Coordinates of C-alpha atoms in Angstrom, one line a residue:
Chain A
M1 CA -30.7 -16.3 -8.7
S2 CA -33.5 -16.5 -6.1
P3 CA -34.1 -13.6 -3.8
A4 CA -32.9 -15.6 -0.8
A5 CA -29.7 -16.6 -2.5
A6 CA -29.0 -13.0 -3.6
L7 CA -29.6 -11.7 -0.1
L8 CA -27.4 -14.3 1.4
L9 CA -24.7 -13.6 -1.0
G10 CA -25.0 -9.8 -0.7
Y11 CA -25.3 -9.6 3.1
G12 CA -22.7 -12.3 3.4
V13 CA -20.1 -10.4 1.3
V14 CA -20.7 -7.2 3.3
A15 CA -20.5 -9.0 6.7
A16 CA -17.4 -11.0 5.8
A17 CA -15.5 -8.0 4.4
L18 CA -16.2 -5.7 7.4
L19 CA -15.4 -8.5 9.9
W20 CA -12.2 -9.3 8.0
Y21 CA -11.0 -5.7 8.0
Y22 CA -11.9 -5.2 11.7
L23 CA -10.1 -8.4 12.8
R24 CA -7.1 -7.6 10.7
V25 CA -6.6 -4.1 12.2
R26 CA -7.4 -5.4 15.7
R27 CA -4.9 -8.3 15.4
R28 CA -2.1 -6.0 14.1
L29 CA -2.8 -3.5 16.9
A30 CA -2.8 -6.1 19.6
A31 CA 0.5 -7.6 18.2
L32 CA 2.1 -4.2 18.2
L33 CA 1.0 -3.3 21.7
R34 CA 2.2 -6.7 23.0
R35 CA 5.6 -6.2 21.3
E36 CA 5.8 -2.6 22.7
E37 CA 5.3 -3.9 26.2
R38 CA 7.8 -6.7 25.8
H39 CA 10.5 -4.4 24.3
A40 CA 9.8 -1.3 26.5
A41 CA 12.6 -2.1 28.8
S42 CA 15.1 -3.3 26.2
P43 CA 16.4 -1.0 23.4
V44 CA 18.6 -3.9 22.3
E45 CA 15.7 -6.1 21.5
L46 CA 13.8 -3.1 20.0
T47 CA 16.5 -2.3 17.5
G48 CA 18.3 -5.6 17.2
V49 CA 21.6 -3.8 17.6
Q50 CA 24.0 -5.1 20.3
P51 CA 26.0 -2.4 22.2
R52 CA 29.8 -2.9 22.3
Chain B
M1 CA -14.2 5.3 20.6
R2 CA -15.5 2.1 22.2
L3 CA -18.9 3.8 22.6
V4 CA -18.9 4.6 18.9
G5 CA -18.1 0.9 18.2
L6 CA -20.9 -0.3 20.4
A7 CA -23.4 2.3 18.9
A8 CA -22.3 1.0 15.4
V9 CA -23.1 -2.6 16.3
A10 CA -26.4 -1.7 17.9
A11 CA -27.4 0.4 14.8
L12 CA -26.3 -2.5 12.5
V13 CA -28.5 -4.9 14.3
A14 CA -31.4 -2.5 14.2
G15 CA -30.7 -1.7 10.5
L16 CA -30.5 -5.4 9.6
S17 CA -33.9 -6.1 11.3
L18 CA -35.5 -3.2 9.5
A19 CA -33.9 -4.2 6.1
L20 CA -34.7 -7.9 6.2
W21 CA -38.0 -8.1 8.1
A22 CA -39.7 -4.8 8.8
S23 CA -39.5 -3.1 5.4
P24 CA -41.9 -4.3 2.6
P25 CA -40.8 -5.9 -0.7
D26 CA -40.7 -3.6 -3.7
A27 CA -43.6 -3.7 -6.2
F28 CA -41.3 -4.4 -9.1
Q29 CA -38.1 -5.8 -7.6
G30 CA -39.7 -7.9 -4.9
D31 CA -37.2 -8.9 -2.1
Y32 CA -34.2 -8.0 -4.2
V33 CA -34.8 -4.4 -3.0
R34 CA -33.4 -5.4 0.4
L35 CA -29.9 -5.4 -1.1
M36 CA -30.3 -1.6 -1.5
Y37 CA -30.1 -1.3 2.3
V38 CA -26.4 -2.3 2.2
H39 CA -25.6 -1.1 -1.3
V40 CA -26.6 2.5 -0.9
P41 CA -25.0 3.0 2.6
S42 CA -21.8 1.4 1.2
A43 CA -21.7 3.9 -1.6
W44 CA -22.5 6.9 0.6
V45 CA -19.9 5.9 3.2
A46 CA -17.4 5.3 0.4
Y47 CA -18.0 9.0 -0.5
L48 CA -17.5 9.9 3.2
A49 CA -14.2 7.9 3.3
V50 CA -12.9 9.6 0.1
G51 CA -13.9 13.0 1.5
T52 CA -12.1 12.3 4.8
A53 CA -9.0 11.0 3.0
A54 CA -8.9 14.0 0.7
V55 CA -9.3 16.6 3.6
A56 CA -6.7 14.7 5.7
S57 CA -4.3 14.5 2.7
L58 CA -4.7 18.2 2.0
L59 CA -4.0 19.1 5.6
Y60 CA -1.0 16.7 5.6
L61 CA 0.5 18.3 2.5
W62 CA -0.1 21.7 4.0
R63 CA 1.0 21.2 7.6
R64 CA 3.1 18.0 7.4
R65 CA 1.7 16.7 10.7
P66 CA 1.9 12.9 10.8
A67 CA -1.5 12.7 12.5
Y68 CA -3.2 13.9 9.3
D69 CA -1.4 11.2 7.3
H70 CA -2.5 8.5 9.7
V71 CA -6.2 9.5 9.3
A72 CA -5.7 9.7 5.5
Q73 CA -4.2 6.2 5.5
G74 CA -7.1 4.7 7.4
A75 CA -9.7 6.6 5.3
A76 CA -8.1 5.5 2.1
E77 CA -8.2 1.8 3.1
L78 CA -11.8 2.2 4.1
A79 CA -12.6 4.0 0.8
V80 CA -11.3 0.9 -1.0
L81 CA -13.3 -1.4 1.3
F82 CA -16.6 0.5 1.0
T83 CA -16.3 1.2 -2.8
G84 CA -15.6 -2.5 -3.3
L85 CA -18.7 -3.4 -1.3
A86 CA -20.8 -0.9 -3.2
L87 CA -19.6 -2.5 -6.5
A88 CA -20.0 -6.1 -5.2
T89 CA -23.5 -5.5 -3.8
G90 CA -24.5 -3.6 -6.9
M91 CA -23.4 -6.6 -9.1
I92 CA -25.3 -9.1 -6.9
W93 CA -28.4 -6.9 -7.2
G94 CA -27.8 -6.3 -11.0
R95 CA -27.7 -10.0 -11.9
P96 CA -31.3 -10.8 -11.1
V97 CA -32.8 -7.3 -11.7
W98 CA -30.9 -6.1 -14.8
G99 CA -30.0 -9.6 -16.0
V100 CA -26.2 -8.8 -16.0
W101 CA -23.5 -8.8 -13.4
W102 CA -21.8 -5.8 -15.0
T103 CA -22.6 -3.3 -17.8
W104 CA -20.4 -0.4 -19.1
D105 CA -22.7 2.2 -17.5
A106 CA -21.3 5.7 -16.5
R107 CA -22.1 5.3 -12.8
L108 CA -20.6 1.8 -12.6
V109 CA -17.5 2.7 -14.6
S110 CA -16.8 5.9 -12.7
T111 CA -17.2 4.0 -9.4
A112 CA -14.8 1.3 -10.6
I113 CA -12.3 4.0 -11.5
L114 CA -12.5 5.4 -8.0
F115 CA -11.9 1.9 -6.6
L116 CA -8.8 1.6 -8.8
I117 CA -7.5 5.1 -7.9
Y118 CA -7.7 4.3 -4.2
V119 CA -6.1 0.9 -4.7
G120 CA -3.3 2.8 -6.4
C121 CA -3.2 5.2 -3.4
L122 CA -2.5 2.2 -1.1
L123 CA 0.1 0.8 -3.5
V124 CA 2.1 4.0 -3.9
R125 CA 2.3 4.3 -0.1
G126 CA 3.5 0.7 0.2
L127 CA 6.0 0.8 -2.6
A128 CA 7.6 4.2 -1.9
A129 CA 11.3 4.2 -0.8
D130 CA 10.7 5.9 2.5
R131 CA 7.7 6.6 4.7
E132 CA 7.5 10.4 4.2
R133 CA 7.7 10.1 0.4
G134 CA 5.0 7.4 0.5
A135 CA 2.7 9.6 2.6
R136 CA 3.2 12.5 0.2
L137 CA 2.5 10.5 -2.9
A138 CA -0.5 8.8 -1.3
A139 CA -1.9 12.2 -0.4
V140 CA -1.7 13.4 -4.0
V141 CA -3.4 10.3 -5.3
A142 CA -6.1 10.6 -2.7
L143 CA -6.8 14.2 -3.8
V144 CA -6.9 13.2 -7.5
G145 CA -9.3 10.3 -6.6
A146 CA -11.6 12.7 -4.8
L147 CA -12.2 14.6 -8.1
D148 CA -14.0 11.4 -9.3
V149 CA -16.8 11.7 -6.6
P150 CA -18.8 14.5 -8.2
I151 CA -18.4 12.7 -11.6
I152 CA -19.9 9.5 -10.0
H153 CA -22.7 11.4 -8.3
F154 CA -23.8 13.4 -11.3
S155 CA -23.1 10.7 -13.9
V156 CA -26.7 9.6 -13.8
L157 CA -27.7 13.1 -14.8
W158 CA -24.9 13.9 -17.3
F159 CA -25.0 10.6 -19.2
R160 CA -27.7 8.3 -20.4
T161 CA -27.4 5.5 -17.9
L162 CA -29.1 2.3 -16.7
H163 CA -28.5 3.2 -13.1
Q164 CA -31.5 4.9 -11.5
T165 CA -31.3 8.5 -10.4
A166 CA -31.4 9.6 -6.7
S167 CA -34.5 8.5 -4.8
I168 CA -33.8 11.1 -2.1
T169 CA -33.5 14.7 -3.3
R170 CA -34.1 18.1 -1.6
R171 CA -37.5 18.3 -3.3
E172 CA -38.9 14.8 -2.8
V173 CA -38.4 11.3 -1.3
S174 CA -39.7 8.8 -3.7
M175 CA -39.9 5.7 -1.4
A176 CA -42.2 4.3 1.3
P177 CA -41.5 5.5 4.9
A178 CA -40.7 2.0 6.0
M179 CA -38.1 1.7 3.3
L180 CA -36.7 5.1 4.1
A181 CA -36.3 4.2 7.8
A182 CA -34.4 1.0 6.9
L183 CA -32.1 2.9 4.6
L184 CA -31.4 5.8 7.0
V185 CA -30.8 3.5 10.0
N186 CA -28.3 1.5 7.9
L187 CA -26.7 4.7 6.7
V188 CA -26.2 5.8 10.3
A189 CA -24.8 2.3 11.2
F190 CA -22.3 2.3 8.3
A191 CA -21.2 5.9 9.1
L192 CA -20.6 5.0 12.8
L193 CA -18.7 1.9 11.7
F194 CA -16.6 4.0 9.4
L195 CA -15.8 6.5 12.3
Y196 CA -14.8 3.6 14.6
L197 CA -12.7 1.8 12.0
V198 CA -10.9 5.0 10.8
A199 CA -10.0 5.9 14.4
L200 CA -8.7 2.3 15.0
R201 CA -6.7 2.3 11.8
A202 CA -5.3 5.7 12.5
R203 CA -4.1 4.6 15.9
L204 CA -2.4 1.6 14.4
A205 CA -0.7 3.8 11.8
R206 CA 0.5 6.1 14.6
L207 CA 2.0 3.2 16.6
E208 CA 3.6 1.8 13.6
A209 CA 5.2 5.1 12.7
E210 CA 6.4 5.6 16.3
R211 CA 7.9 2.1 16.3
A212 CA 9.7 2.7 13.0
E213 CA 11.1 6.0 14.3
A214 CA 12.2 4.4 17.5
A215 CA 14.0 1.7 15.6
L216 CA 16.0 4.3 13.7
E217 CA 17.1 6.3 16.8
P218 CA 20.7 5.8 17.9
L219 CA 21.2 3.7 21.0
P220 CA 22.0 5.6 24.2
R221 CA 25.7 5.3 25.1

């Protein structure tokens, strides 16, 4: 493996892993906050249970 | 926390420039030495993540405050991520320099064991019947995993290994100043990134727990 290939692979793996983890957490956080806003006014939607 | 994130990005850019352009090639390894500027910080930050997970787990088992568990959860995930990166970058460096991707060396094996213990920590949390039980089990596994860190650190002294001993000790620094600067800047960058990510992940864990609790509360009549 040439030095250029090793560096590309090594730095590529690090960048991809860190970016993947960051985006995964950000996306889950954003989805959760969006859902919180949408459901804030409605306990029925939050729990899925219909009151009698 | 946004400031810490921005500082981490700035430090990563500076570290990358120093690592790839400003620092000189090694006399024996040539340009392969540049992999050390991500390999060593990954390993050190993996220790930091394990230490954080262990302290937060201990506090959780003692005080039972969910906030400690949220930090432990984030730190455990990052311990897996950074230990995995240390192993991967070590293998990519090992192939051209040692001639093998992997060897059953004490440092490598003890690091792989740490990786597996923390994967187990995430698994027991996910597979537990309820949230509280999962948190408790994960805390115990995180503490057991932390016992491996001194073994990893001193493995190069206790056993006959292929892995080199520490280049930075209290007595001496056996590397060129330009190399040391690249290493330290990248170490600071990785540590800042860890702080930012662990805070972000702990916030997510807190919101998820709150949502799960809210879903279990009885409806107002």
